[in-house]
Amino acid sequence: MTKQNFIKGAMILLAAGIINRILGFVPRIALPRIIGAEGVGLYQLSYPFLAVMLTVITGGIPLAVAKWIAEAESRGDTPRVKQIFRNAMLLTVCLALLMTSALLLFAPWITAHLLPDARVYRTLLSMSPLLLIVGISSVYRGYFQGKQDMVPTAVSQITETVIRIICTLTFAFLLLPKGVEWAAAGAMLGVVVGEIGGLAVMLLKYARERIKEKRLHGQTDSSPADKIDSDPSNIDEASSPRTPVMRRLLKLSIPVTASRMVGSLSYLLESIFTARSLAAAGIATGKATAQYGALQGMIIPLLLLPTALTYSLASSLVPSLSEAAARGDRVTIHKRMHQSMRLALVAGAPFVVVMGLFAEPLCRLMYNHAEIAPMLQLMAPIGLFIYLQAPLQAALQALDKPGTALMNTFIGAVVKLVLIVQLASKPEFGIYGALIAININIVLVTGLHYISVLRFIGFRMKMLDFLKVGAAMVVMGAAARWTMNREPLPAEWSNLLIACAASVIVYLLLMIWMRIIDRYDIARVPLLGRWFK
């Protein structure tokens, strides 16, 4: 098993996340051209409900597995690691089978009473295998992350994305002659095949690890694990087989699941409340659906592109902080928090500048819908709060404060839903009322998470870093606008690429000059790092 340090593990997941985010825009652009807006609508309608069911199955289990295995690994307790993995897998499979049965049983009622279009029925049936497949994958992901080996997660993510793109577009195209509802179901079936491919990578890596362990144990008379099993004096209360593993697993995972359930239910209720509020504002159903679809299917995915970094930071931060907390190493906890927050800030800032300045050409070139650019401009500055939120939430979970994260998320969700009803129902606001509510929710939850982390461990962000990054953003924006206005090439897309590239180079040089990043930070980045060591 290859154990990576915190930054290296985060960078491995970051590389995979960036590849996945870039590849993820392929179906977003191509799928509407194959099955049309109506087909995409049917495809998207099932996602809020799928998110709720997957949250029940996988919400907190991967984090609990990663955290607990990291603690056991720090003690060299191999038997406990296996015990945790087996119990987590048993719990996940049982939940997945239960939820799959419920979905198949109640799918007709769901499409008739909860979802606005009965044609979603076939898409719901197509997505039912996802519950078990994603559940099993999540346990393996938590297992490898707990051992601080991020390579299997990264490889499986890329494999899943590539297979999903190919199969989604292929199946949608092949089933389109049967009708748009069949094409949407085919697109969802492509997601299922992609998840199978990602799971296969995890299973292969796990099988290879087990073979390597057996060979290693066969070469030694007694392993550390044997000593733990055979010597009662080496078995403490936390490691004893008599300790109720399932109870602690539930104790660790339920608050995280509840916190994520708040987000999933908020997403589901957000779509319902927005549609009804826009109708109350006198906006036609078709137009309201198109506006909300543009917000959720075009603007927010673009805004979330840098969260490839925040996901990688959060995934690496949980086992790293858990291990440091188990040792009582407060210095390492503060060091890891500062690294993760600084990386999220530095990496997210250029995206905010580009999306804010070039919202119109981006929306026109990517989606052929320049009229949605004001939405992107309004949400772009809030992106920084999104990027900082994930490391803060991961820290709360790693420090055994998932209940606090749950309460913060719940407060934000309630405020958001109330504001949607109050603002989106007014004709002068319309869809922008929902957008304002979402922005306030993001800022509020991030602020509450930061206050909570400050209270529990005394961690404070260095304000000088914010000032330096802010100054670099201003200079970067000026460089980007100047380059774009020069129009060095005839095509708009080529001018946009040149402007973005030139401004990012200016930004990176400023970051190095102001010593926000140095060659040691770059040296930890996969592939590029070897040139700076």
PDB file of N, CA and C in Angstrom, residues 28 45 126 137 142 144 168 177 228 246 291 300 380 405 517:
ATOM      1  N   ARG A  28     -22.543  17.475 -21.298  1.00  0.00           N
ATOM      2  CA  ARG A  28     -23.392  18.647 -21.069  1.00  0.00           C
ATOM      3  C   ARG A  28     -23.586  19.440 -22.353  1.00  0.00           C
ATOM      4  N   LEU A  45     -34.582  15.519 -14.276  1.00  0.00           N
ATOM      5  CA  LEU A  45     -35.643  15.465 -13.271  1.00  0.00           C
ATOM      6  C   LEU A  45     -35.419  14.381 -12.230  1.00  0.00           C
ATOM      7  N   SER A 126     -34.010   2.932 -14.979  1.00  0.00           N
ATOM      8  CA  SER A 126     -32.642   2.782 -15.472  1.00  0.00           C
ATOM      9  C   SER A 126     -31.608   3.113 -14.411  1.00  0.00           C
ATOM     10  N   SER A 137     -18.913   1.086  -4.169  1.00  0.00           N
ATOM     11  CA  SER A 137     -17.745   1.901  -4.534  1.00  0.00           C
ATOM     12  C   SER A 137     -17.366   2.862  -3.413  1.00  0.00           C
ATOM     13  N   GLY A 142     -13.618   4.975   0.705  1.00  0.00           N
ATOM     14  CA  GLY A 142     -13.273   5.320   2.080  1.00  0.00           C
ATOM     15  C   GLY A 142     -12.137   4.483   2.622  1.00  0.00           C
ATOM     16  N   PHE A 144      -9.539   3.095   0.911  1.00  0.00           N
ATOM     17  CA  PHE A 144      -8.252   3.540   0.370  1.00  0.00           C
ATOM     18  C   PHE A 144      -7.877   4.929   0.868  1.00  0.00           C
ATOM     19  N   THR A 168     -23.172   7.084 -22.313  1.00  0.00           N
ATOM     20  CA  THR A 168     -24.325   7.985 -22.231  1.00  0.00           C
ATOM     21  C   THR A 168     -24.725   8.502 -23.605  1.00  0.00           C
ATOM     22  N   PRO A 177     -34.735   6.763 -31.522  1.00  0.00           N
ATOM     23  CA  PRO A 177     -35.866   6.432 -32.397  1.00  0.00           C
ATOM     24  C   PRO A 177     -37.096   5.928 -31.649  1.00  0.00           C
ATOM     25  N   ILE A 228      -1.045  -8.662  17.732  1.00  0.00           N
ATOM     26  CA  ILE A 228      -2.222  -8.008  18.311  1.00  0.00           C
ATOM     27  C   ILE A 228      -3.269  -9.027  18.677  1.00  0.00           C
ATOM     28  N   MET A 246     -20.370  -1.882  14.610  1.00  0.00           N
ATOM     29  CA  MET A 246     -21.481  -1.322  13.861  1.00  0.00           C
ATOM     30  C   MET A 246     -22.066  -0.103  14.570  1.00  0.00           C
ATOM     31  N   GLN A 291     -35.479  28.511 -17.316  1.00  0.00           N
ATOM     32  CA  GLN A 291     -34.624  29.359 -16.490  1.00  0.00           C
ATOM     33  C   GLN A 291     -33.950  28.560 -15.378  1.00  0.00           C
ATOM     34  N   ILE A 300     -24.365  26.787 -12.558  1.00  0.00           N
ATOM     35  CA  ILE A 300     -23.771  26.200 -11.356  1.00  0.00           C
ATOM     36  C   ILE A 300     -22.697  25.167 -11.687  1.00  0.00           C
ATOM     37  N   ALA A 380     -20.498  34.545  -9.728  1.00  0.00           N
ATOM     38  CA  ALA A 380     -19.041  34.354  -9.781  1.00  0.00           C
ATOM     39  C   ALA A 380     -18.326  34.743  -8.485  1.00  0.00           C
ATOM     40  N   ALA A 405     -21.627  20.671  11.767  1.00  0.00           N
ATOM     41  CA  ALA A 405     -21.766  20.873  10.316  1.00  0.00           C
ATOM     42  C   ALA A 405     -23.214  20.685   9.887  1.00  0.00           C
ATOM     43  N   ILE A 517       2.744  31.208  -3.006  1.00  0.00           N
ATOM     44  CA  ILE A 517       3.181  29.869  -3.384  1.00  0.00           C
ATOM     45  C   ILE A 517       4.667  29.939  -3.715  1.00  0.00           C
TER      46      ILE A 517
END
